[in-house]
mmCIF file of C-alpha atoms and ligand atoms in Angstrom:
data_model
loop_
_atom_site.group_PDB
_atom_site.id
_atom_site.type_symbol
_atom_site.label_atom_id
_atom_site.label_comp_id
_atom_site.label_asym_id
_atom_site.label_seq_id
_atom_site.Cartn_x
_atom_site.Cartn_y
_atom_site.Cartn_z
ATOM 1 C CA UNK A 1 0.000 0.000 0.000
ATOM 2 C CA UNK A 2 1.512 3.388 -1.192
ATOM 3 C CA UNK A 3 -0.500 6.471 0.063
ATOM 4 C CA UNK A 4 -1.191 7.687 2.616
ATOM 5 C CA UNK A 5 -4.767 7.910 3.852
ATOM 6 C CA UNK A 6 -6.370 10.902 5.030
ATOM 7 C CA UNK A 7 -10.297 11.264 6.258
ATOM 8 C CA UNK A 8 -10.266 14.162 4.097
ATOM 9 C CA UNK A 9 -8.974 12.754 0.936
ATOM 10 C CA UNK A 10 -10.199 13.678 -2.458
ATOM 11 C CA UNK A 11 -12.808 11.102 -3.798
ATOM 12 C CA UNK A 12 -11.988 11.032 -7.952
ATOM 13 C CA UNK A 13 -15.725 9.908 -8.292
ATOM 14 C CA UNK A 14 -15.358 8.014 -11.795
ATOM 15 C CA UNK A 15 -14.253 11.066 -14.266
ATOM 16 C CA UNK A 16 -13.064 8.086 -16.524
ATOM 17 C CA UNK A 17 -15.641 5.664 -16.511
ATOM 18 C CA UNK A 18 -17.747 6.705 -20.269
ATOM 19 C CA UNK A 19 -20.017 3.679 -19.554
ATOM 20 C CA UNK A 20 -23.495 5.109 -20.442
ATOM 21 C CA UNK A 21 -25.379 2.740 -18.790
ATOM 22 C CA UNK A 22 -25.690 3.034 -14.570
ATOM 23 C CA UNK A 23 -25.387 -0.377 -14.452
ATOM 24 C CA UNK A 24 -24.074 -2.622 -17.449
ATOM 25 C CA UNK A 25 -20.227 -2.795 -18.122
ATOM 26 C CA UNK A 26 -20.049 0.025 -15.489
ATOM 27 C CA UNK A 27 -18.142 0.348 -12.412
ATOM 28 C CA UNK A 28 -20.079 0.524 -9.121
ATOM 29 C CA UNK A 29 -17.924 3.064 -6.827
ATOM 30 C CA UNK A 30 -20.065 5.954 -5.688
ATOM 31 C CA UNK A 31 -23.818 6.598 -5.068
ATOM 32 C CA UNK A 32 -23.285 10.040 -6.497
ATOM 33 C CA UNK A 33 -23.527 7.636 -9.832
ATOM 34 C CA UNK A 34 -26.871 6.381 -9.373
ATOM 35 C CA UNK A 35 -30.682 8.100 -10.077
ATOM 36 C CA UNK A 36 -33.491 7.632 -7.812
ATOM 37 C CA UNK A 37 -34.916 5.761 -10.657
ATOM 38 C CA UNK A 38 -31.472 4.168 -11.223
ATOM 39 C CA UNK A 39 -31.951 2.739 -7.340
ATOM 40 C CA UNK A 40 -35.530 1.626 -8.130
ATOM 41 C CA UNK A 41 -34.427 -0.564 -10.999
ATOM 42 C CA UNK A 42 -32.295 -2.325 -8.811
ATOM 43 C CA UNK A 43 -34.646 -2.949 -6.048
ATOM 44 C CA UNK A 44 -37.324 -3.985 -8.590
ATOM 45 C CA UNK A 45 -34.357 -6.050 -10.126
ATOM 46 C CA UNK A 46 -33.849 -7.761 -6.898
ATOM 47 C CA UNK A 47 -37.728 -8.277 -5.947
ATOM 48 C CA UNK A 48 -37.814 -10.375 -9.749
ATOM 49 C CA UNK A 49 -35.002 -12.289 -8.852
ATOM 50 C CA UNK A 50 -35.979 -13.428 -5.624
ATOM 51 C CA UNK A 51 -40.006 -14.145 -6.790
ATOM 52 C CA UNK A 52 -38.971 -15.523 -10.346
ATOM 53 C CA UNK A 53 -37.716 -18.755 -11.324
ATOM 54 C CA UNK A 54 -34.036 -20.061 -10.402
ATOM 55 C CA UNK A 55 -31.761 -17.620 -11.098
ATOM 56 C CA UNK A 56 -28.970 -20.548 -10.836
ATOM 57 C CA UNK A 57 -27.581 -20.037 -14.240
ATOM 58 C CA UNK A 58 -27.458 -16.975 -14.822
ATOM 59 C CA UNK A 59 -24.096 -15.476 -14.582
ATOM 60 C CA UNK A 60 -22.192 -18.918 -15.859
ATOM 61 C CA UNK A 61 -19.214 -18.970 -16.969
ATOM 62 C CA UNK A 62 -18.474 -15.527 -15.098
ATOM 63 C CA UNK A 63 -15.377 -15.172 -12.942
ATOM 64 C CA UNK A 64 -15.734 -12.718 -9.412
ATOM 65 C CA UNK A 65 -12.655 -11.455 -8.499
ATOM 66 C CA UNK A 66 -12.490 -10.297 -4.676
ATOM 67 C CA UNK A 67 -9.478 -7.939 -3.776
ATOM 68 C CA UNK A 68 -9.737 -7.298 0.113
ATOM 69 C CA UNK A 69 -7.272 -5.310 2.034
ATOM 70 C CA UNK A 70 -9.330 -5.120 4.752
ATOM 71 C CA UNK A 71 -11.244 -7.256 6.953
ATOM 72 C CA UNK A 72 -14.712 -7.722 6.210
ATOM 73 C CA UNK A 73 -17.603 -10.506 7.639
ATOM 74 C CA UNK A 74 -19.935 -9.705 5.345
ATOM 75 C CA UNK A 75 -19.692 -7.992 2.013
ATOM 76 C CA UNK A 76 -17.124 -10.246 0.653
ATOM 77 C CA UNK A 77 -18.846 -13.304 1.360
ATOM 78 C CA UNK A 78 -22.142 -11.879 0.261
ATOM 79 C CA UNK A 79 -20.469 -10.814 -2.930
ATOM 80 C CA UNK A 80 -19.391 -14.368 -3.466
ATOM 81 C CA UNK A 81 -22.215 -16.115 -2.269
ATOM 82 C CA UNK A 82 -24.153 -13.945 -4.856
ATOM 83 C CA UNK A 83 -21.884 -14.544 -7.641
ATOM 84 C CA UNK A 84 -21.713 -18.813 -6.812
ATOM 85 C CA UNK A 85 -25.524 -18.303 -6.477
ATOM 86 C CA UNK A 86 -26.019 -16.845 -10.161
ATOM 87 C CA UNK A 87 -23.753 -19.588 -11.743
ATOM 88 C CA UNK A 88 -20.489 -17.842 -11.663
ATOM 89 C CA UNK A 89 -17.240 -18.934 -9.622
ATOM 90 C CA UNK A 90 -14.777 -16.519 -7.468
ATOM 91 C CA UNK A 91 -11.208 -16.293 -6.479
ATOM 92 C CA UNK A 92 -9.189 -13.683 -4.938
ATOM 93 C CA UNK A 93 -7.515 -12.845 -1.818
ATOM 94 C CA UNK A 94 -8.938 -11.593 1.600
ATOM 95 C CA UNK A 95 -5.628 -10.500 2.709
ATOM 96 C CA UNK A 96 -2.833 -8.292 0.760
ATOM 97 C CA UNK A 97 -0.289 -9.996 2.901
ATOM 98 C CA UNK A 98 -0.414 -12.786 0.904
ATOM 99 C CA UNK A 99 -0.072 -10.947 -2.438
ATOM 100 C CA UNK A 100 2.572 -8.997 -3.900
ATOM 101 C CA UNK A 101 1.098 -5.392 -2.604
ATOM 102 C CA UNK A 102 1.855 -6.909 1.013
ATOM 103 C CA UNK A 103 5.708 -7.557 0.856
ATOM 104 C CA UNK A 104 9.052 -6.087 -0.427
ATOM 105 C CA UNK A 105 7.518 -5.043 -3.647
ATOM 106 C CA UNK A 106 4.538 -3.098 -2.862
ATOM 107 C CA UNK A 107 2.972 -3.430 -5.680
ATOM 108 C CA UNK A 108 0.450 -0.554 -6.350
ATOM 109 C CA UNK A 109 -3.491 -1.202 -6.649
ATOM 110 C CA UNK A 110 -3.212 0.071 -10.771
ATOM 111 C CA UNK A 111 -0.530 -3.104 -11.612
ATOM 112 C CA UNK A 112 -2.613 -4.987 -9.279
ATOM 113 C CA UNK A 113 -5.643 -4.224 -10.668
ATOM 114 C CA UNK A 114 -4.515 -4.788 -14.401
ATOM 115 C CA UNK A 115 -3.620 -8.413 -13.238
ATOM 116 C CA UNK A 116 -7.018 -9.229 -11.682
ATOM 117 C CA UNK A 117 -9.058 -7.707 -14.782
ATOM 118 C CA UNK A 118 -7.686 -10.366 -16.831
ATOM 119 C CA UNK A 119 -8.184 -12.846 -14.356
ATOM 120 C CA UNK A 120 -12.422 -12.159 -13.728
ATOM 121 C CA UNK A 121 -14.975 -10.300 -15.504
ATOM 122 C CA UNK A 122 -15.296 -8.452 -12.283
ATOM 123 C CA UNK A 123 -13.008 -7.109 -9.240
ATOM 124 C CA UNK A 124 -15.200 -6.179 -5.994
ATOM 125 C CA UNK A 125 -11.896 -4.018 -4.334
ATOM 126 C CA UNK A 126 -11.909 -2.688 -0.537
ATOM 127 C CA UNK A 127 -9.185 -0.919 0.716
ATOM 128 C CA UNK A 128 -8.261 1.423 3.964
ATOM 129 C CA UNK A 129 -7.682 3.857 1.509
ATOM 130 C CA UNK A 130 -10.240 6.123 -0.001
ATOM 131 C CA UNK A 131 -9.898 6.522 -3.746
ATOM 132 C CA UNK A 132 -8.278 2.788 -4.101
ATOM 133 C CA UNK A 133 -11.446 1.645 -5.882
ATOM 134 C CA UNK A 134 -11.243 4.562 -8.072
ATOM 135 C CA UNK A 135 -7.733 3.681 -8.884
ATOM 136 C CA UNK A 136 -8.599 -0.054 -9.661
ATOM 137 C CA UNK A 137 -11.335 1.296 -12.012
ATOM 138 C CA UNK A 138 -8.812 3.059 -13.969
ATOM 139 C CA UNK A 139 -6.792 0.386 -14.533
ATOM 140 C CA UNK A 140 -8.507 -2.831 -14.373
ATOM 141 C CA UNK A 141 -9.816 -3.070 -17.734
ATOM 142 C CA UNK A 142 -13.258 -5.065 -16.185
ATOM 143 C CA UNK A 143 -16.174 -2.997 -13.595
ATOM 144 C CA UNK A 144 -14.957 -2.643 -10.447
ATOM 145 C CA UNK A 145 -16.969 -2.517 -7.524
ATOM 146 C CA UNK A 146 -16.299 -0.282 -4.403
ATOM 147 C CA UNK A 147 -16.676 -2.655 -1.408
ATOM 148 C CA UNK A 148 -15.863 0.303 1.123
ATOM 149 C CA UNK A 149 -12.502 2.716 0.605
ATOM 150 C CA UNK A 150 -11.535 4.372 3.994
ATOM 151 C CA UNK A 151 -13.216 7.161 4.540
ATOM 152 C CA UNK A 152 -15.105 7.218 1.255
ATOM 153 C CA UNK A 153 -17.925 5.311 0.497
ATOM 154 C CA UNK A 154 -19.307 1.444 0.465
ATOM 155 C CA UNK A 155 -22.268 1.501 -2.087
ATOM 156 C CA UNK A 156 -23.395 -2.111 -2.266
ATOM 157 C CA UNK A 157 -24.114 -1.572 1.503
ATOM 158 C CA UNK A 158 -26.034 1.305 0.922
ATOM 159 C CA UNK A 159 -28.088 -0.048 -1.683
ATOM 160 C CA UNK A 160 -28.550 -3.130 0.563
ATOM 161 C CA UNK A 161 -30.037 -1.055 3.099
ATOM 162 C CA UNK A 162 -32.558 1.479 0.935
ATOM 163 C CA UNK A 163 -33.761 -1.888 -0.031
ATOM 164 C CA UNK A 164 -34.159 -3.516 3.559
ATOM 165 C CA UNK A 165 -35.833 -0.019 4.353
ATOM 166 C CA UNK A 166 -38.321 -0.097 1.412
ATOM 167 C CA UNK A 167 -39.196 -3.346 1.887
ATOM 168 C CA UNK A 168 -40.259 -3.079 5.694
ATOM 169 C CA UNK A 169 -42.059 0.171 5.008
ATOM 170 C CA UNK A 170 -43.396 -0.228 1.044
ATOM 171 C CA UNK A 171 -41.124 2.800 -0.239
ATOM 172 C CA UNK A 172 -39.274 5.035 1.454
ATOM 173 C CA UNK A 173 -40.919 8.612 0.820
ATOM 174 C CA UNK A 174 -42.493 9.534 4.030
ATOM 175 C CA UNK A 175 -39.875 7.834 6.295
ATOM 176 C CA UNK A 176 -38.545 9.264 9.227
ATOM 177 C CA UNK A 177 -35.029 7.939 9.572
ATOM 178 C CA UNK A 178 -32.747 8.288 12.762
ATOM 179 C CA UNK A 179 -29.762 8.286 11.843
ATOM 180 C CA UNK A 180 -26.578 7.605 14.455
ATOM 181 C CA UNK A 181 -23.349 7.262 15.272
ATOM 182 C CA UNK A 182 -19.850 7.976 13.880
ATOM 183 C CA UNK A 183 -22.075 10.077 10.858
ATOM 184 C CA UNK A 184 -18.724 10.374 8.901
ATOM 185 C CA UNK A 185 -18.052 6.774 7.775
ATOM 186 C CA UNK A 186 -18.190 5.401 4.499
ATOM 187 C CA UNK A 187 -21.492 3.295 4.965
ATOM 188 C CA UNK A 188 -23.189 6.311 6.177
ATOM 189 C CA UNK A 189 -22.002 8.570 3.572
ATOM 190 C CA UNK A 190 -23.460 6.271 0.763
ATOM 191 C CA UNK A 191 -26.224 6.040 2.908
ATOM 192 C CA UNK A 192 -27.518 9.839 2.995
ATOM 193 C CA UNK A 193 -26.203 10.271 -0.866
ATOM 194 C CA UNK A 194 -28.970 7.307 -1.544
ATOM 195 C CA UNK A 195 -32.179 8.896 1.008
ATOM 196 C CA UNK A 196 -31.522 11.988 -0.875
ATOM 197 C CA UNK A 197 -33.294 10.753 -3.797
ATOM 198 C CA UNK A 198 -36.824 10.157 -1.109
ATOM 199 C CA UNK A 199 -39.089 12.303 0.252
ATOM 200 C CA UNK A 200 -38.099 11.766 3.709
ATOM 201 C CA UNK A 201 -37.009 13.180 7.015
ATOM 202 C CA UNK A 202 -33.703 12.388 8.261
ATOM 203 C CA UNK A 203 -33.350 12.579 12.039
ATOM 204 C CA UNK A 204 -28.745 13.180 12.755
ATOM 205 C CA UNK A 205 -27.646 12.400 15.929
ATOM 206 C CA UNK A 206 -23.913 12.120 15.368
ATOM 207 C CA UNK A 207 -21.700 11.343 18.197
ATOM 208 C CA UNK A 208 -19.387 13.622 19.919
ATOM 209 C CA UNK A 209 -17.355 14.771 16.028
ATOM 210 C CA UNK A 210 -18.820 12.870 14.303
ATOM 211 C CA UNK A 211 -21.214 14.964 12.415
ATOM 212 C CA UNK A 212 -21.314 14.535 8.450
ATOM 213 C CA UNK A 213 -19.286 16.864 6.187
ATOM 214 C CA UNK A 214 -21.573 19.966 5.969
ATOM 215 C CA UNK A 215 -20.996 19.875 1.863
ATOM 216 C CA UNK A 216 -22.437 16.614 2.855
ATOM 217 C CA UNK A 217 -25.251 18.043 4.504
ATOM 218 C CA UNK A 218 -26.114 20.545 1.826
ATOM 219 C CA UNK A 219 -26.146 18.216 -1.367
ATOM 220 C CA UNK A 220 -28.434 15.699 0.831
ATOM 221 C CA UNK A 221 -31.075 18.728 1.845
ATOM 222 C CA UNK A 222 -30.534 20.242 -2.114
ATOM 223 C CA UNK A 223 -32.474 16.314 -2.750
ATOM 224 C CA UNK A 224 -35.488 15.793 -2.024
ATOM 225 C CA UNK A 225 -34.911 14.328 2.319
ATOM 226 C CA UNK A 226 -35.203 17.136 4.499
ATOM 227 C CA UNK A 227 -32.111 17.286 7.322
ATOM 228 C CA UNK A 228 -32.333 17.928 11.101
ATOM 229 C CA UNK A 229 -29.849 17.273 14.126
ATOM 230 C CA UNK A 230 -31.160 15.943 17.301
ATOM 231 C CA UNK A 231 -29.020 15.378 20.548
ATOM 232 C CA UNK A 232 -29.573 11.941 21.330
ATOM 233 C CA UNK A 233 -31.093 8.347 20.165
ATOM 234 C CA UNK A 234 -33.903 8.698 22.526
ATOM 235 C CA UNK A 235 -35.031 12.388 21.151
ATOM 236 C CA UNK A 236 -35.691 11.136 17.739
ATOM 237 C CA UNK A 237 -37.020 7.648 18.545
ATOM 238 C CA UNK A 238 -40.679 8.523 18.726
ATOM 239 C CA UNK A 239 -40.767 9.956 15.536
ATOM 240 C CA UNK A 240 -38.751 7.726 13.544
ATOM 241 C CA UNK A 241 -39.736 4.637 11.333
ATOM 242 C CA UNK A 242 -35.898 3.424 10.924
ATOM 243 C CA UNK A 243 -33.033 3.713 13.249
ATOM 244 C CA UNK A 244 -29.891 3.507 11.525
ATOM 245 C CA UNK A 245 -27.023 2.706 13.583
ATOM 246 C CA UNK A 246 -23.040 2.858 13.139
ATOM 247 C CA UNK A 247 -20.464 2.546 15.616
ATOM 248 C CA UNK A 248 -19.530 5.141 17.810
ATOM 249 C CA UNK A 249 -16.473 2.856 19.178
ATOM 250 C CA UNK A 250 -14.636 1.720 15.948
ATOM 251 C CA UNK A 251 -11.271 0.902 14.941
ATOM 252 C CA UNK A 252 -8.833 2.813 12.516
ATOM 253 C CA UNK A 253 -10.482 2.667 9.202
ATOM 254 C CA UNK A 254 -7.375 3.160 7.361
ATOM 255 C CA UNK A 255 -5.406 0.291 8.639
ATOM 256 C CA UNK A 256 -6.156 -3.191 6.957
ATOM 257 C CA UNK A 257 -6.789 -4.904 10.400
ATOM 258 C CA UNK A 258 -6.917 -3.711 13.848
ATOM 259 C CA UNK A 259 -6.687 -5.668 17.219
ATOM 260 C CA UNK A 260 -9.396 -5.433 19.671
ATOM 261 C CA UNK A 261 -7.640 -3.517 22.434
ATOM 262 C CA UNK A 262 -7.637 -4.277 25.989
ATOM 263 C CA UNK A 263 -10.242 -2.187 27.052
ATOM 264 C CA UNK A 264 -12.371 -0.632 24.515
ATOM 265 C CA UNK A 265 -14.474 2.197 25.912
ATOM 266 C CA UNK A 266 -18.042 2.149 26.111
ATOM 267 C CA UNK A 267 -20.422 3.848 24.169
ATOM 268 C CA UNK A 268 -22.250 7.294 25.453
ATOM 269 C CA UNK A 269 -25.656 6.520 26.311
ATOM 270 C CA UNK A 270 -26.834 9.057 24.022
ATOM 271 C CA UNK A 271 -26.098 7.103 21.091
ATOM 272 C CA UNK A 272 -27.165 3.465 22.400
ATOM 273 C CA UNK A 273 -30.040 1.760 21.576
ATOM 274 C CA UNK A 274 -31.984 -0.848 23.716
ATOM 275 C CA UNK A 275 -34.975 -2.934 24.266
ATOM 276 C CA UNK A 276 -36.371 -0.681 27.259
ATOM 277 C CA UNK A 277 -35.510 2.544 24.904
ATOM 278 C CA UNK A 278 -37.655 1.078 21.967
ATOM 279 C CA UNK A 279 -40.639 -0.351 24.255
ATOM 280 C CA UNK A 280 -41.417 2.913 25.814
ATOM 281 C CA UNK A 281 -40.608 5.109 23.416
ATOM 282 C CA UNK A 282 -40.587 3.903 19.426
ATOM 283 C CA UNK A 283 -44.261 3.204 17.299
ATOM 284 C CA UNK A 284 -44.479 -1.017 17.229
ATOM 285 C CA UNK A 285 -43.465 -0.608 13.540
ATOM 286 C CA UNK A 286 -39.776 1.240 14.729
ATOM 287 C CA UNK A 287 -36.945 -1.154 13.058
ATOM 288 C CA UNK A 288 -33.367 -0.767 13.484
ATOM 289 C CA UNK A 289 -30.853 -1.382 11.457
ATOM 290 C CA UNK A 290 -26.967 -1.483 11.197
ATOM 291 C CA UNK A 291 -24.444 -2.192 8.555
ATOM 292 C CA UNK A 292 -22.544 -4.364 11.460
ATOM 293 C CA UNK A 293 -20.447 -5.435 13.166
ATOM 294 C CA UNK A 294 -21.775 -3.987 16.139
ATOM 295 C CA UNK A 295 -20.102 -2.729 19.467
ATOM 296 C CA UNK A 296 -22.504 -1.516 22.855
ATOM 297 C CA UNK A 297 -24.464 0.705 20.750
ATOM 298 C CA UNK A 298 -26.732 -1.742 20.039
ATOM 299 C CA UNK A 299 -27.393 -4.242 22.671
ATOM 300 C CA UNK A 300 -28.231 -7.719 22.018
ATOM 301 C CA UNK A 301 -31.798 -7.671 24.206
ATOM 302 C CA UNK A 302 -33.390 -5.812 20.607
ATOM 303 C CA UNK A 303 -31.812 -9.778 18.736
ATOM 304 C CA UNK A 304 -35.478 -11.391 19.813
ATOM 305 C CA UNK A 305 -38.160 -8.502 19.063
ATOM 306 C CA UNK A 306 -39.707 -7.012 16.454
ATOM 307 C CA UNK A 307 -37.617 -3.955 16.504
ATOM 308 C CA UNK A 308 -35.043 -6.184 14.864
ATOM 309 C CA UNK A 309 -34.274 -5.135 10.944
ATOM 310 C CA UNK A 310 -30.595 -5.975 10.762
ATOM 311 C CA UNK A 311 -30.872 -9.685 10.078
ATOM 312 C CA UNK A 312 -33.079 -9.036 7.721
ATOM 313 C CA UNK A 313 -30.466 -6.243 6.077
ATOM 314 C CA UNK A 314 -27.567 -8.512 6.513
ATOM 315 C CA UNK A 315 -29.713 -11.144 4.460
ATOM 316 C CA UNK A 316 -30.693 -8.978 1.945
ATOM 317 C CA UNK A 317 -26.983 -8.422 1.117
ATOM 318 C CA UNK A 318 -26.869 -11.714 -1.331
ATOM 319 C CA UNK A 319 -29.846 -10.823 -3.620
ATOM 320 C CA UNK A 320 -29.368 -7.302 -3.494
ATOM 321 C CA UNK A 321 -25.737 -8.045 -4.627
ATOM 322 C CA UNK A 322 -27.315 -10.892 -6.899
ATOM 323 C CA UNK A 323 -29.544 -8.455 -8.521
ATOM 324 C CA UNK A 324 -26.398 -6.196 -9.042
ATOM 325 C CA UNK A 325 -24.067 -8.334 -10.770
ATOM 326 C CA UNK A 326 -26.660 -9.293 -13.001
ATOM 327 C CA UNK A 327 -27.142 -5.793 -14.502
ATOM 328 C CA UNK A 328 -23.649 -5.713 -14.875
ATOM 329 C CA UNK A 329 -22.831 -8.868 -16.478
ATOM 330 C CA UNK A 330 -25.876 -10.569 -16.780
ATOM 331 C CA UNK A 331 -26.847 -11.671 -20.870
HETATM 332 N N1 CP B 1 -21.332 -4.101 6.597
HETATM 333 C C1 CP B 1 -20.047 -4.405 6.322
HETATM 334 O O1 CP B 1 -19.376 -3.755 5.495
HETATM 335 O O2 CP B 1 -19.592 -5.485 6.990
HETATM 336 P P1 CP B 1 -18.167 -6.155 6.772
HETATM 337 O O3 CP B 1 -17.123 -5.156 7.221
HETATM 338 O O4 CP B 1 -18.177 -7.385 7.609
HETATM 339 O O5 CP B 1 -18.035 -6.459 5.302
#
């Protein structure tokens, strides 16, 4: 890994990528990319796919390359599971220490890149650094897909959850969202560049610096979601239809790995989320959801009730990305 990483690094957003269409041939590295009605064809995409016939042959033949930097639970596997689940097969590496980039040679993500474009029809790149997945995109030859780049953005994940939150509610205009917790990371920023395509009201409670970038701020309220700040998890709850959790607690994003330390601190109370908050305070239809893993900001007593949407969002991450690939590369 060459550069340095910096929260506040420039974000090339795709000034090279001519592909016409949103979705076929194209690289998937920004939400900045996509149309409300860009979004919609997705979701509808993904609601076919999971009520239609077998989509088990779909994408054979088709080759997923995964290039992970960075640990990751979910939206590698999901990625794979939705590429073996379409027909197609997947290699890679989930660990730059075992490729070139990781020793003497440093190799840089462009040479890297041009070797796994002729390798897959596909790379799905994340990287502590933001702007990696642009850089793979330049030089890959194949659409690359941002799986999260530092500080930058993680757009499958995004996507993932506009379509958890449509599903549970029927659409997403009229929504009152909550949104919390460390409000500058890369999930979150995808996040608010996707609601500002809705009609809805989004609810900040960011924790102590942690408030979004006002530019931000401003090209989310120049959409169509209207923006307010509220001091705490327990202020917006009885307005809210979604709350959307991240971290407040979280490790270094710009490191590939980091060790749990000793003793991690605990979360503020402001920005924690419970059973006993939700039963006296949130409407019965109140779901929460987070992109995960989770820390004490959202405590395990919420696992068995209804309030519980991120199972359901951490599901939803195969034929979302299912649904995805096939607009890319499907015949
Ligand atoms: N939501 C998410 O990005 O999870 P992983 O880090 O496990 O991929």
């Amino acid at each position: 890994m060459t550069t340095t990483p910096t929260r506040s690094a420039p974000h090339p957003h795709l000034s090279f990528d001519p592909a016409p269409d949103p979705w076929r041939g194209a690289h998937v590295l920004s939400m900045r990319r996509y149309r409300r009605e860009d979004l919609e064809d997705l979701f509808h995409h993904t609601d076919a796919l999971r009520s239609g016939p077998a989509a088990s042959t779909r994408l054979a033949g088709r080759v997923l390359v995964s290039a992970f930097y960075q640990s990751s639970t979910r939206t590698r596997l999901a990625h794979e599971a939705a590429m073996l689940r379409m027909g197609g097969t997947c290699t890679g590496f989930a660990d730059a220490g075992v490729t070139r980039a990781g020793d003497f040679f440093a190799e840089t993500p462009e040479d890297i890149a041009r070797m796994l474009g002729g390798y897959g029809d596909l790379v799905v790149v994340r990287h502590p650094c933001t702007g990696t997945a642009d850089r793979f995109a330049s030089a890959a030859g194949v659409p690359v897909v941002n799986a999260g780049d530092g500080w930058g953005e993680h757009p499958t994940q995004a996507m993932t959850d506009l379509y958890t939150m449509r599903g549970f509610r029927g659409g997403l205009d009229g929504a009152t969202i909550a949104l919390t917790g460390d409000l500058r990371m890369r999930t979150m920023r995808s996040v608010l560049l996707g609601l500002r395509h809705y009609r809805c009201q989004l609810l900040l409670v960011p924790g102590p610096g942690m408030a979004p970038d006002p530019a931000l701020i401003e090209e989310v309220a120049g959409g169509r979601a209207r923006v307010e700040r509220r001091p705490s998890v327990a202020d917006a709850v009885p307005a809210a239809d979604f709350v959307y959790m991240e971290p407040v607690v979280q490790p270094d994003y710009t490191v590939g790995r980091s060790a749990a330390p000793a003793h991690k601190p605990a979360t503020p109370p402001e920005y924690r989320v419970d059973r006993a908050l939700l039963e006296d305070w949130a409407r019965p239809h109140l779901r929460v959801l987070h992109s995960l893993p989770r820390q004490d900001e959202l405590s395990t007593d919420l696992d068995d009730t209804p309030f519980n949407g991120y199972w359901t969002q951490a599901r939803n991450g195969v034929p979302v990305r299912m649904a995805l690939l096939d607009l890319m590369l499907g015949a």
